Each structure stands twice: as structure tokens, then as C-alpha cells.
């Protein structure tokens, strides 16, 4: 996946594209993959890096949504459970079974949650991850040694999926490109092109060079998530907002806070939210929050009250309550929820089902949804697009289409497991020179050769692209990321033929960014 080759593909494409997709998060990339595998031509434009926004900031779960079942949203749970199972088959190198334990401190909770989760398992049918069952408090504490034992009546075991969100998105982009799609990051759509009132293309700027392109298409799809209204304003200035951003915050702690491969799920906290503590890349991700925000930001920042809520709530269930000094990284993301009808409506009460909107101009916008259902969202979007063109939609094939890197029975102890079938190529490349095997940080396995391979094959253009969304170290350990930044910037610069001024600007920019991932005491 090489950006220069894809730019050449864009400028030499002689015909009108069937589809233009705006937005390079999970939904947009899924739509591009769905379209290209049906035989359509498609171009995708992302204004920043792939998954810069919401899609890199999830709870790292591929799940049916236990809390949606409790809210009675059965159709969403059924859809998500099915998609969860398909993802495990199609991206088995990144999507794996995650066992959860619900600690129960009231006498009725064990039976209540067990019955609900057995129903959850039954709804998954033959795509289930494992059966749910109730255990005693002694076994619960043995399963997760850091759980608070006092007052525990029982524990409930259930199963869901765990994954690396941004890595999967890169693999989806690679899959689409392998199939012939033109997928480009750092391409900002600056205007919609219309003919007789109908959208027929976009004006797009290459953020690397400043070069402008006019690209025509039969259908334009707005999959920009929390920024959907920006594109809708291009179509119809003054239109009422359709998206209300909801902020979710996560804290990352050392694995010693769980000392287990099991995750914790607290089904109801003091204010009715769900709290997870999930093992991820030898760390623990704890969250999340639901805070309605007035405006969408490309780089949202955790609020102090959100940080305090997570620390205080986690502290009630762990024998070693986490403190501010224990947080290795804090990250915030925005969910693109459909704008609530009432200002005081809580985000946890708003359905996470996706919604498709067709404007008079023919512009199609998709909002809502969740990472787990990205494939079904893409399928529904392309089905609708064909219907709007009064054409019979070719059969969707993504239910069984393997994602780039898919590998059966991966070794999750392999530091390169996230690359799937590409891992052997990377390993061979690293072994070709002693310099390529040099580590970038004494506490982590990342090497010089890994950075070079990423820059050459995964369209990472900046220091942030590499440290935040390819290696994930900014999300795992922000201070370590800062320590890795200078050498990593020099490696990228050598590959991209950039000068010292570029290196200095990249380091300064990354330092400014990383400061918001570090909690000050």
C-alpha cells in the first residue's frame, strides 16, 4: 500500500468513479472494501491519517453489546453478535476471544447476569465465542487476583472479542487497495461538485503538497463520523446538525492491576454506566465514559471529571486502587451519535444503531453504529447507493472475504502478531541487517526495521502516524512514546527524504500532542 502509486492511480483514472467515500475510519474503509469487491470503482479520501478520529480510540472490544441487551435493543445485539463472529473468521490475526468476569456483590446478581448472558450466548448461535456460567467468589478471585474479595457473592464468566482497532483499519485499507480501490490519507475534501443540483464529485486537496484535484463520481458517500455535519454543510449551508458527539475516555494501566488474562466488566456503575478493564498489548485499558460534547474535535482531550470517574470507580473493585501516577496513557474519542431530540437525553440511552440519510442532492450520509458492525454498515450503505441509482446491487461478498493479514491460529505472544501474514516478511527484513534489529526503547520490542517497513508499506507519513496508530505506543505508554520520538522521526525522515527542519517540527508537534495523553499529578 504505497501512497505515490495510489495518487498516480487517482490522476490517471479516466472514467468517473462509481463511488467516492469521504472518511477513512472503520465505516468509510468498510464501504470502500464492500464497493470494490462488488466490482465497482471507488476512491476514498481521508483528511488526516486513517482512524485519526474515533476508530483508533475504542475500548478495543469486538462485542455484541451486553448493555444494549439490557436496554432491550435486541436487533442491534443480534446484528453485532453475528458481525463479531464474522470478524473473528475474517481477521483472525487481530480479533480474538476475550474472557470476562463480572464480580457480583449482591445476592441476586449472579443468577440475574448468568441468565442474561446465557441468552446473549444463544443469540450468537453458531458464531458464539464460548458459554457463560456462574462461579463462586473464591474461584473469581483466583481468576482475577486483583479483584476486591470483600462482600463478593459470585462471579459470572462470559466471552466477547478483543482487537486492535487501528491495526484492523489499516488491514481493511490494504484489503481494499489489494482489490483495486484508490484509498488515500491526507486528502481533504474542500467542496462538493454539483450538476443540476445533484452531487457528482468532490474537490480534494492533497495536504502533503497542497495540490488540488477534481474527482467525479456517480455517488458520494459521507462517512466522516463526528464530522458528518461539515460535509452536510457543504451540501446545504445552514442545515440542522445530525450528529451529537459523545466523548468516551480510557485510561491505560500496567498489567499488574489485573494480573490476569481475564477482563472485568462492571455492568452498572454509580451513574448507570458500564465500566470495562480489558487486557490489551500487555497493559490494561479501563473505561469508558459517555459525555455529550457540543463540538467535534480531531484530537479530543479527556476531562478531569472523566478521569476521576474512571479512577474512582475502578478503585472500588480492585485491591490496588489506581492513582493518577499509575496512568500510562489517557485517550479520548468521540462517538458519532445521532443528535438527540432532547438536550438532557443521556448518551447511554441513545441507540448505537447506524442511520442512513439521503439528501436531495443525492449525497448519502451514514452516522451512528459501532466498530463491530462496520461491515454490515458498509453493506447497507452500498445497497442503498445502488438502489438510488436504480440499479440492481451486485452481491455483497464481504461476509466471507478475508482481511489482509488474516492468519489461522496466530501466536499472540509473538510481538509481530498484529501484522498477521506480513509478520514473516517483516521478520526477514529485520534479520537482513543488525541495524534494523535495534530496539527503539529498552522496555518494548519495536525495532528500526519495523518502522521502515511501516513507512514503506502502510502509508504512515508522520511521527504521529507511526507512534499512535501503527505501533500504538502513544496509547500504551505516552512517556515511552516521547522517548522513542526523536530516533523514530529520524528513521521516517531518512525513508521519506525529509530534512532536519521537518524532523524538528515533527518532534515538536508530537511532544505537544503526547502531553494530552499524560496525566499530571
Short mmCIF file of C-alpha atoms in Angstrom, two decimals:
data_model
loop_
_atom_site.label_atom_id
_atom_site.label_comp_id
_atom_site.label_asym_id
_atom_site.label_seq_id
_atom_site.Cartn_x
_atom_site.Cartn_y
_atom_site.Cartn_z
CA UNK A 1 0.00 0.00 0.00
CA UNK A 2 2.01 2.93 -1.33
CA UNK A 3 0.65 6.46 -1.42
CA UNK A 4 2.51 7.63 -4.54
CA UNK A 5 1.17 4.69 -6.52
CA UNK A 6 -2.37 5.43 -5.35
CA UNK A 7 -2.02 9.11 -6.25
CA UNK A 8 -0.94 8.03 -9.71
CA UNK A 9 -3.98 5.75 -9.88
CA UNK A 10 -6.20 8.70 -8.95
CA UNK A 11 -4.88 11.13 -11.57
CA UNK A 12 -4.79 8.55 -14.36
CA UNK A 13 -8.31 7.22 -13.73
CA UNK A 14 -10.04 8.24 -16.95
CA UNK A 15 -13.64 7.43 -16.10
CA UNK A 16 -15.99 8.68 -13.43
CA UNK A 17 -15.68 6.63 -10.26
CA UNK A 18 -18.76 4.70 -9.24
CA UNK A 19 -18.31 5.81 -5.64
CA UNK A 20 -16.38 8.42 -3.70
CA UNK A 21 -16.16 7.78 0.02
CA UNK A 22 -15.28 10.65 2.34
CA UNK A 23 -13.75 9.46 5.62
CA UNK A 24 -11.05 6.92 6.42
CA UNK A 25 -12.31 5.45 9.65
CA UNK A 26 -13.78 1.98 10.11
CA UNK A 27 -17.04 2.83 8.33
CA UNK A 28 -15.51 4.57 5.33
CA UNK A 29 -12.86 1.91 4.81
CA UNK A 30 -15.51 -0.79 5.12
CA UNK A 31 -17.63 0.93 2.48
CA UNK A 32 -14.67 1.18 0.10
CA UNK A 33 -13.95 -2.53 0.57
CA UNK A 34 -17.58 -3.50 0.05
CA UNK A 35 -17.82 -1.44 -3.13
CA UNK A 36 -14.60 -2.63 -4.74
CA UNK A 37 -15.36 -6.29 -4.03
CA UNK A 38 -18.69 -5.92 -5.83
CA UNK A 39 -16.85 -4.81 -8.94
CA UNK A 40 -17.40 -1.08 -8.59
CA UNK A 41 -14.69 1.57 -8.88
CA UNK A 42 -14.11 3.55 -5.70
CA UNK A 43 -11.94 6.36 -4.34
CA UNK A 44 -11.69 7.12 -0.63
CA UNK A 45 -10.36 10.36 0.85
CA UNK A 46 -9.34 10.88 4.48
CA UNK A 47 -8.36 14.38 5.58
CA UNK A 48 -5.79 13.15 8.11
CA UNK A 49 -4.42 9.66 8.77
CA UNK A 50 -6.66 6.60 8.69
CA UNK A 51 -8.53 6.26 12.03
CA UNK A 52 -7.12 9.53 13.36
CA UNK A 53 -10.51 10.11 14.96
CA UNK A 54 -12.99 7.77 16.61
CA UNK A 55 -11.85 4.49 15.07
CA UNK A 56 -8.48 4.38 16.87
CA UNK A 57 -9.95 5.25 20.29
CA UNK A 58 -12.33 2.41 21.13
CA UNK A 59 -12.44 0.14 24.19
CA UNK A 60 -10.65 -2.45 21.98
CA UNK A 61 -13.68 -4.76 22.03
CA UNK A 62 -15.49 -6.56 19.22
CA UNK A 63 -18.72 -7.24 21.06
CA UNK A 64 -22.45 -7.68 20.81
CA UNK A 65 -23.10 -5.09 23.47
CA UNK A 66 -24.32 -6.59 26.72
CA UNK A 67 -25.70 -3.24 27.87
CA UNK A 68 -27.75 -2.90 24.67
CA UNK A 69 -29.40 -6.21 25.53
CA UNK A 70 -30.28 -4.80 28.95
CA UNK A 71 -31.79 -1.77 27.19
CA UNK A 72 -33.92 -4.07 25.05
CA UNK A 73 -32.17 -3.28 21.74
CA UNK A 74 -32.32 -6.91 20.64
CA UNK A 75 -31.93 -6.27 16.92
CA UNK A 76 -28.67 -4.37 17.43
CA UNK A 77 -27.29 -7.12 19.67
CA UNK A 78 -28.22 -9.83 17.17
CA UNK A 79 -26.55 -7.90 14.36
CA UNK A 80 -23.43 -7.15 16.42
CA UNK A 81 -23.04 -10.74 17.63
CA UNK A 82 -23.21 -12.02 14.07
CA UNK A 83 -20.68 -9.44 12.88
CA UNK A 84 -18.44 -10.27 15.83
CA UNK A 85 -18.35 -13.88 14.70
CA UNK A 86 -17.64 -12.97 11.08
CA UNK A 87 -14.81 -10.66 12.12
CA UNK A 88 -13.17 -13.41 14.13
CA UNK A 89 -13.17 -15.59 11.00
CA UNK A 90 -12.09 -12.90 8.53
CA UNK A 91 -9.46 -11.15 10.68
CA UNK A 92 -8.38 -13.93 13.00
CA UNK A 93 -4.90 -12.44 13.45
CA UNK A 94 -6.39 -9.42 15.25
CA UNK A 95 -9.78 -10.49 16.62
CA UNK A 96 -9.58 -13.00 19.44
CA UNK A 97 -11.69 -14.39 22.24
CA UNK A 98 -11.62 -12.38 25.44
CA UNK A 99 -12.94 -13.94 28.64
CA UNK A 100 -14.72 -11.57 31.03
CA UNK A 101 -15.63 -11.78 34.68
CA UNK A 102 -18.49 -9.84 36.23
CA UNK A 103 -17.96 -9.58 40.02
CA UNK A 104 -21.27 -9.78 41.89
CA UNK A 105 -21.64 -8.16 45.32
CA UNK A 106 -25.39 -8.61 45.82
CA UNK A 107 -27.02 -11.98 46.33
CA UNK A 108 -29.26 -11.84 43.25
CA UNK A 109 -26.68 -10.62 40.71
CA UNK A 110 -25.04 -13.98 40.00
CA UNK A 111 -28.24 -15.65 38.78
CA UNK A 112 -29.52 -12.48 37.09
CA UNK A 113 -26.40 -11.88 34.96
CA UNK A 114 -25.90 -15.56 34.22
CA UNK A 115 -29.40 -15.88 32.76
CA UNK A 116 -28.94 -12.72 30.70
CA UNK A 117 -25.58 -13.83 29.36
CA UNK A 118 -26.81 -17.32 28.51
CA UNK A 119 -29.41 -15.55 26.36
CA UNK A 120 -26.55 -13.47 24.89
CA UNK A 121 -24.73 -16.72 24.01
CA UNK A 122 -27.84 -18.24 22.43
CA UNK A 123 -28.33 -15.15 20.30
CA UNK A 124 -24.83 -15.65 18.85
CA UNK A 125 -25.86 -19.15 17.67
CA UNK A 126 -23.03 -20.95 15.87
CA UNK A 127 -20.88 -17.80 15.89
CA UNK A 128 -20.52 -17.80 19.66
CA UNK A 129 -17.19 -17.38 21.45
CA UNK A 130 -17.90 -19.56 24.50
CA UNK A 131 -20.55 -20.30 27.11
CA UNK A 132 -21.38 -18.19 30.15
CA UNK A 133 -21.56 -19.60 33.67
CA UNK A 134 -21.56 -18.59 37.31
CA UNK A 135 -18.66 -19.24 39.72
CA UNK A 136 -18.08 -18.76 43.41
CA UNK A 137 -16.16 -15.86 44.95
CA UNK A 138 -13.04 -17.94 45.71
CA UNK A 139 -12.72 -19.00 42.08
CA UNK A 140 -13.47 -15.44 40.94
CA UNK A 141 -10.57 -14.04 42.96
CA UNK A 142 -8.31 -16.83 41.75
CA UNK A 143 -9.27 -15.92 38.18
CA UNK A 144 -8.50 -12.21 38.68
CA UNK A 145 -6.28 -11.90 41.77
CA UNK A 146 -6.62 -8.12 41.99
CA UNK A 147 -10.41 -8.17 42.38
CA UNK A 148 -11.84 -6.95 45.69
CA UNK A 149 -12.91 -10.05 47.62
CA UNK A 150 -14.83 -8.43 50.49
CA UNK A 151 -18.57 -8.77 50.01
CA UNK A 152 -18.35 -10.73 46.77
CA UNK A 153 -21.20 -13.22 46.39
CA UNK A 154 -20.35 -14.72 42.99
CA UNK A 155 -18.72 -14.11 39.63
CA UNK A 156 -20.09 -14.58 36.12
CA UNK A 157 -17.85 -15.61 33.23
CA UNK A 158 -18.74 -14.69 29.66
CA UNK A 159 -16.95 -14.19 26.34
CA UNK A 160 -16.60 -11.40 23.79
CA UNK A 161 -13.97 -10.31 21.29
CA UNK A 162 -10.85 -8.17 21.72
CA UNK A 163 -8.89 -6.49 18.92
CA UNK A 164 -6.55 -3.70 17.90
CA UNK A 165 -8.83 -1.14 16.26
CA UNK A 166 -6.40 0.98 14.28
CA UNK A 167 -4.37 -2.04 13.12
CA UNK A 168 -7.55 -3.67 11.79
CA UNK A 169 -8.46 -0.48 9.94
CA UNK A 170 -5.05 -0.41 8.22
CA UNK A 171 -5.61 -4.03 7.20
CA UNK A 172 -9.05 -3.16 5.80
CA UNK A 173 -7.46 -0.34 3.80
CA UNK A 174 -4.82 -2.76 2.50
CA UNK A 175 -7.53 -5.25 1.55
CA UNK A 176 -9.42 -2.61 -0.40
CA UNK A 177 -6.24 -1.46 -2.17
CA UNK A 178 -5.30 -5.06 -2.97
CA UNK A 179 -8.70 -5.37 -4.66
CA UNK A 180 -8.17 -2.22 -6.73
CA UNK A 181 -9.60 0.64 -4.64
CA UNK A 182 -7.93 4.05 -4.58
CA UNK A 183 -7.63 4.75 -0.85
CA UNK A 184 -5.75 7.89 0.23
CA UNK A 185 -4.98 9.58 3.53
CA UNK A 186 -4.14 13.27 3.95
CA UNK A 187 -6.61 14.19 1.21
CA UNK A 188 -9.11 16.79 2.44
CA UNK A 189 -12.41 17.24 0.64
CA UNK A 190 -12.85 21.01 0.34
CA UNK A 191 -16.04 21.17 -1.71
CA UNK A 192 -18.76 19.10 -3.34
CA UNK A 193 -19.23 19.32 -7.11
CA UNK A 194 -22.82 19.57 -8.32
CA UNK A 195 -24.53 19.35 -11.67
CA UNK A 196 -28.19 20.38 -11.90
CA UNK A 197 -28.41 20.25 -8.13
CA UNK A 198 -27.00 16.74 -7.83
CA UNK A 199 -23.67 15.89 -6.22
CA UNK A 200 -21.39 14.39 -8.86
CA UNK A 201 -17.95 14.59 -7.30
CA UNK A 202 -15.61 16.44 -4.96
CA UNK A 203 -12.78 18.91 -4.88
CA UNK A 204 -9.98 17.48 -2.79
CA UNK A 205 -6.65 18.88 -1.58
CA UNK A 206 -3.51 16.84 -1.05
CA UNK A 207 -2.48 18.00 2.43
CA UNK A 208 1.10 16.95 1.71
CA UNK A 209 1.63 19.06 -1.40
CA UNK A 210 -1.28 21.48 -1.48
CA UNK A 211 -2.24 20.18 -4.93
CA UNK A 212 -5.95 20.35 -5.79
CA UNK A 213 -7.84 17.58 -7.59
CA UNK A 214 -11.33 17.43 -9.06
CA UNK A 215 -12.72 13.89 -8.87
CA UNK A 216 -16.04 12.86 -10.39
CA UNK A 217 -18.29 10.02 -9.24
CA UNK A 218 -21.79 8.65 -9.63
CA UNK A 219 -22.38 8.65 -5.86
CA UNK A 220 -20.66 10.47 -3.00
CA UNK A 221 -20.85 8.88 0.45
CA UNK A 222 -20.24 10.89 3.61
CA UNK A 223 -18.71 8.54 6.21
CA UNK A 224 -16.90 11.14 8.27
CA UNK A 225 -18.39 10.19 11.63
CA UNK A 226 -18.46 13.07 14.09
CA UNK A 227 -17.54 15.42 11.23
CA UNK A 228 -20.51 14.41 9.06
CA UNK A 229 -22.14 17.80 9.53
CA UNK A 230 -19.12 19.55 7.98
CA UNK A 231 -19.79 17.73 4.70
CA UNK A 232 -23.54 18.23 5.02
CA UNK A 233 -22.94 21.98 5.38
CA UNK A 234 -21.09 21.90 2.04
CA UNK A 235 -24.19 20.34 0.53
CA UNK A 236 -26.74 22.58 2.21
CA UNK A 237 -25.39 25.50 4.26
CA UNK A 238 -27.33 26.09 7.48
CA UNK A 239 -28.74 22.56 7.69
CA UNK A 240 -29.65 21.39 11.20
CA UNK A 241 -26.92 19.24 12.81
CA UNK A 242 -27.46 15.49 12.56
CA UNK A 243 -24.63 14.34 14.83
CA UNK A 244 -24.10 14.90 18.54
CA UNK A 245 -20.60 13.88 19.62
CA UNK A 246 -20.35 11.76 22.74
CA UNK A 247 -16.93 11.56 24.37
CA UNK A 248 -15.54 8.32 25.73
CA UNK A 249 -12.33 8.32 27.78
CA UNK A 250 -9.99 5.42 28.58
CA UNK A 251 -7.08 5.10 30.98
CA UNK A 252 -4.22 2.67 30.37
CA UNK A 253 -2.60 0.95 33.35
CA UNK A 254 0.15 -1.59 33.88
CA UNK A 255 -0.89 -5.26 33.64
CA UNK A 256 -0.19 -5.67 37.37
CA UNK A 257 -3.53 -4.03 38.12
CA UNK A 258 -5.30 -7.19 36.86
CA UNK A 259 -2.62 -9.91 36.91
CA UNK A 260 -4.91 -11.94 34.67
CA UNK A 261 -5.80 -12.57 31.03
CA UNK A 262 -9.44 -12.10 32.00
CA UNK A 263 -11.17 -8.74 31.68
CA UNK A 264 -13.52 -7.16 34.21
CA UNK A 265 -16.95 -5.88 33.29
CA UNK A 266 -18.91 -3.77 35.77
CA UNK A 267 -22.45 -3.74 34.34
CA UNK A 268 -23.75 -0.81 36.36
CA UNK A 269 -21.69 1.89 37.99
CA UNK A 270 -22.84 4.70 40.27
CA UNK A 271 -24.32 6.69 37.38
CA UNK A 272 -25.56 3.74 35.35
CA UNK A 273 -22.60 3.39 33.01
CA UNK A 274 -20.73 0.20 32.14
CA UNK A 275 -17.04 0.02 33.06
CA UNK A 276 -14.50 -2.32 31.46
CA UNK A 277 -10.95 -3.22 32.43
CA UNK A 278 -9.53 -5.09 29.43
CA UNK A 279 -6.07 -6.65 28.89
CA UNK A 280 -4.53 -5.15 25.74
CA UNK A 281 -0.94 -5.45 24.48
CA UNK A 282 0.34 -6.34 27.97
CA UNK A 283 -1.46 -3.37 29.52
CA UNK A 284 -4.97 -2.79 30.88
CA UNK A 285 -7.45 -0.42 29.21
CA UNK A 286 -10.04 0.94 31.65
CA UNK A 287 -13.14 2.86 30.58
CA UNK A 288 -15.30 4.30 29.32
CA UNK A 289 -17.34 7.47 29.80
CA UNK A 290 -20.29 8.97 27.95
CA UNK A 291 -20.19 12.75 27.89
CA UNK A 292 -22.21 14.77 25.39
CA UNK A 293 -19.99 17.36 23.71
CA UNK A 294 -21.05 20.46 21.82
CA UNK A 295 -18.35 20.33 19.17
CA UNK A 296 -16.29 17.68 17.39
CA UNK A 297 -12.52 17.87 17.70
CA UNK A 298 -9.95 15.92 15.70
CA UNK A 299 -7.92 15.48 18.90
CA UNK A 300 -10.35 15.43 21.85
CA UNK A 301 -8.97 15.74 25.37
CA UNK A 302 -10.14 13.88 28.48
CA UNK A 303 -11.98 15.98 31.04
CA UNK A 304 -10.80 15.89 34.63
CA UNK A 305 -14.19 14.64 35.84
CA UNK A 306 -13.98 11.73 33.37
CA UNK A 307 -10.54 10.75 34.61
CA UNK A 308 -11.69 10.95 38.22
CA UNK A 309 -14.80 8.89 37.48
CA UNK A 310 -12.79 6.04 35.96
CA UNK A 311 -10.16 6.05 38.71
CA UNK A 312 -12.72 6.19 41.50
CA UNK A 313 -14.96 3.52 40.00
CA UNK A 314 -12.10 1.13 39.21
CA UNK A 315 -10.78 1.66 42.73
CA UNK A 316 -13.99 0.26 44.21
CA UNK A 317 -13.40 -3.11 42.56
CA UNK A 318 -9.63 -3.54 42.72
CA UNK A 319 -7.48 -4.38 45.73
CA UNK A 320 -4.91 -1.88 44.44
CA UNK A 321 -6.88 1.26 43.54
CA UNK A 322 -5.20 3.05 40.61
CA UNK A 323 -3.88 6.55 41.21
CA UNK A 324 -3.15 9.33 38.76
CA UNK A 325 0.55 8.47 38.84
CA UNK A 326 -0.25 4.93 37.66
CA UNK A 327 -1.85 6.03 34.38
CA UNK A 328 0.48 5.30 31.46
CA UNK A 329 -1.74 6.97 28.89
CA UNK A 330 -5.17 8.57 28.69
CA UNK A 331 -7.06 8.89 25.41
CA UNK A 332 -10.41 10.32 24.43
CA UNK A 333 -12.61 9.55 21.44
CA UNK A 334 -15.89 10.88 20.08
CA UNK A 335 -18.82 8.68 19.10
CA UNK A 336 -20.94 9.94 16.18
CA UNK A 337 -24.36 9.57 17.79
CA UNK A 338 -27.50 10.74 16.03
CA UNK A 339 -28.40 14.10 17.56
CA UNK A 340 -30.81 13.50 20.48
CA UNK A 341 -34.20 15.17 20.33
CA UNK A 342 -33.89 16.49 23.87
CA UNK A 343 -30.82 18.24 25.22
CA UNK A 344 -30.87 16.33 28.50
CA UNK A 345 -31.08 12.87 26.97
CA UNK A 346 -28.21 10.73 28.23
CA UNK A 347 -25.94 9.18 25.60
CA UNK A 348 -26.22 5.75 27.16
CA UNK A 349 -29.92 5.87 26.26
CA UNK A 350 -29.33 6.66 22.58
CA UNK A 351 -29.32 3.66 20.25
CA UNK A 352 -25.98 2.81 18.67
CA UNK A 353 -27.69 1.50 15.53
CA UNK A 354 -26.49 3.18 12.35
CA UNK A 355 -28.61 5.56 10.33
CA UNK A 356 -28.50 6.32 6.60
CA UNK A 357 -29.57 9.73 5.29
CA UNK A 358 -30.08 10.67 1.62
CA UNK A 359 -30.11 14.37 0.78
CA UNK A 360 -31.98 15.96 -2.13
CA UNK A 361 -28.63 16.29 -3.86
CA UNK A 362 -28.13 12.53 -3.72
CA UNK A 363 -25.39 12.78 -1.08
CA UNK A 364 -25.54 9.71 1.18
CA UNK A 365 -24.52 10.11 4.82
CA UNK A 366 -24.07 7.33 7.37
CA UNK A 367 -23.94 8.10 11.08
CA UNK A 368 -24.01 6.12 14.31
CA UNK A 369 -23.08 2.47 14.53
CA UNK A 370 -20.16 0.81 16.26
CA UNK A 371 -16.82 -0.73 15.25
CA UNK A 372 -18.15 -4.27 15.49
CA UNK A 373 -20.83 -3.65 12.86
CA UNK A 374 -18.69 -1.72 10.37
CA UNK A 375 -19.08 -4.44 7.69
CA UNK A 376 -22.89 -4.50 7.89
CA UNK A 377 -22.97 -0.71 7.87
CA UNK A 378 -20.91 -0.77 4.68
CA UNK A 379 -23.17 -3.37 3.09
CA UNK A 380 -26.30 -1.36 3.90
CA UNK A 381 -24.72 1.81 2.52
CA UNK A 382 -23.72 0.31 -0.82
CA UNK A 383 -27.07 -1.48 -1.15
CA UNK A 384 -28.78 1.89 -0.71
CA UNK A 385 -26.41 3.57 -3.16
CA UNK A 386 -27.27 1.07 -5.88
CA UNK A 387 -30.96 1.49 -5.14
CA UNK A 388 -30.64 5.27 -5.54
CA UNK A 389 -29.01 4.68 -8.94
CA UNK A 390 -31.93 2.39 -9.84
CA UNK A 391 -29.50 -0.46 -10.38
CA UNK A 392 -29.59 -3.98 -9.09
CA UNK A 393 -26.87 -4.26 -6.45
CA UNK A 394 -24.21 -6.91 -7.14
CA UNK A 395 -23.99 -9.48 -4.40
CA UNK A 396 -22.10 -8.42 -1.29
CA UNK A 397 -19.17 -10.80 -0.65
CA UNK A 398 -17.59 -9.36 2.50
CA UNK A 399 -19.22 -11.85 4.87
CA UNK A 400 -16.55 -14.38 3.90
CA UNK A 401 -13.88 -12.06 2.46
CA UNK A 402 -10.58 -12.42 4.30
CA UNK A 403 -8.96 -9.24 5.59
CA UNK A 404 -5.32 -8.58 4.65
CA UNK A 405 -3.08 -10.38 7.14
CA UNK A 406 -5.68 -12.95 8.19
CA UNK A 407 -3.87 -15.90 9.73
CA UNK A 408 -5.26 -19.02 11.34
CA UNK A 409 -4.10 -19.85 14.87
CA UNK A 410 -1.83 -16.83 15.37
CA UNK A 411 0.71 -16.79 18.20
CA UNK A 412 -0.40 -13.85 20.32
CA UNK A 413 2.89 -14.00 22.22
CA UNK A 414 4.72 -13.05 19.03
CA UNK A 415 5.49 -9.29 19.19
CA UNK A 416 4.69 -9.06 15.47
CA UNK A 417 1.37 -10.94 15.63
CA UNK A 418 -0.64 -7.81 14.71
CA UNK A 419 0.84 -7.97 11.20
CA UNK A 420 -0.63 -11.42 10.54
CA UNK A 421 0.74 -12.96 7.36
CA UNK A 422 3.01 -9.93 6.85
CA UNK A 423 4.97 -10.80 10.01
CA UNK A 424 7.35 -13.21 8.29
CA UNK A 425 8.25 -10.62 5.66
CA UNK A 426 8.96 -8.08 8.41
CA UNK A 427 10.99 -10.60 10.36
CA UNK A 428 13.10 -11.43 7.30
CA UNK A 429 13.64 -7.76 6.57
CA UNK A 430 14.76 -7.06 10.15
CA UNK A 431 17.15 -10.04 10.03
CA UNK A 432 18.85 -8.69 6.89
CA UNK A 433 20.90 -6.14 8.85
CA UNK A 434 22.00 -5.77 12.51
CA UNK A 435 20.95 -2.10 12.49
CA UNK A 436 17.38 -3.00 11.55
CA UNK A 437 17.05 -5.15 14.67
CA UNK A 438 17.99 -2.36 17.07
CA UNK A 439 15.26 -1.62 19.62
CA UNK A 440 13.78 1.86 19.89
CA UNK A 441 13.05 1.58 23.61
CA UNK A 442 14.56 -0.72 26.24
CA UNK A 443 11.14 -1.76 27.59
CA UNK A 444 9.48 -2.53 24.24
CA UNK A 445 10.22 -4.75 21.24
CA UNK A 446 9.73 -2.14 18.50
CA UNK A 447 12.71 -2.06 16.12
CA UNK A 448 14.24 0.16 13.47
CA UNK A 449 13.30 -2.32 10.76
CA UNK A 450 9.66 -2.36 11.85
CA UNK A 451 9.46 1.42 11.45
CA UNK A 452 10.98 1.29 7.97
CA UNK A 453 8.61 -1.46 6.87
CA UNK A 454 5.62 0.53 8.17
CA UNK A 455 6.63 3.68 6.30
CA UNK A 456 7.19 1.73 3.08
CA UNK A 457 4.02 -0.37 3.23
CA UNK A 458 1.36 1.24 5.43
CA UNK A 459 1.18 4.86 4.26
CA UNK A 460 2.43 6.31 7.54
CA UNK A 461 3.61 9.83 6.74
CA UNK A 462 4.22 11.42 10.14
CA UNK A 463 5.75 10.62 13.50
CA UNK A 464 2.26 10.58 14.99
CA UNK A 465 1.02 8.10 12.36
CA UNK A 466 3.74 5.66 13.38
CA UNK A 467 3.73 6.04 17.17
CA UNK A 468 -0.02 6.48 17.65
CA UNK A 469 -1.75 4.31 15.05
CA UNK A 470 0.79 1.81 13.66
CA UNK A 471 2.77 0.86 16.78
CA UNK A 472 0.10 2.05 19.30
CA UNK A 473 2.79 3.07 21.80
CA UNK A 474 1.27 6.53 22.36
CA UNK A 475 -1.91 4.81 23.54
CA UNK A 476 0.00 2.29 25.65
CA UNK A 477 2.72 4.38 27.29
CA UNK A 478 2.85 8.06 26.39
CA UNK A 479 6.13 8.78 28.16
CA UNK A 480 7.84 5.88 26.37
CA UNK A 481 6.45 7.24 23.09
CA UNK A 482 8.08 10.60 23.83
CA UNK A 483 11.39 8.86 24.45
CA UNK A 484 11.10 6.99 21.15
CA UNK A 485 10.11 10.07 19.16
CA UNK A 486 13.50 11.60 18.17
CA UNK A 487 15.02 8.44 16.71
CA UNK A 488 11.75 7.40 15.10
CA UNK A 489 11.47 10.81 13.43
CA UNK A 490 14.98 10.45 12.00
CA UNK A 491 14.15 6.99 10.61
CA UNK A 492 10.99 8.29 8.94
CA UNK A 493 12.85 11.31 7.58
CA UNK A 494 15.53 9.12 6.02
CA UNK A 495 12.87 7.00 4.32
CA UNK A 496 10.86 9.98 3.10
CA UNK A 497 13.89 12.12 2.25
CA UNK A 498 12.98 14.88 4.68
CA UNK A 499 15.40 17.40 6.18
CA UNK A 500 16.30 18.36 9.76
CA UNK A 501 13.68 21.11 9.81
CA UNK A 502 10.99 18.50 9.10
CA UNK A 503 12.39 16.31 11.89
CA UNK A 504 12.34 19.18 14.40
CA UNK A 505 8.76 20.13 13.51
CA UNK A 506 7.60 16.52 13.78
CA UNK A 507 9.17 16.08 17.20
CA UNK A 508 7.73 19.35 18.49
CA UNK A 509 4.28 18.54 17.13
CA UNK A 510 4.36 15.06 18.66
CA UNK A 511 5.56 16.37 22.01
CA UNK A 512 2.64 18.80 22.09
CA UNK A 513 0.21 16.00 21.22
CA UNK A 514 1.61 13.48 23.70
CA UNK A 515 1.28 15.94 26.56
CA UNK A 516 -2.51 15.48 26.44
CA UNK A 517 -2.06 11.70 26.86
CA UNK A 518 -0.14 12.17 30.11
CA UNK A 519 -1.90 12.87 33.40
CA UNK A 520 -0.12 15.34 35.63
CA UNK A 521 -0.26 14.60 39.35
#
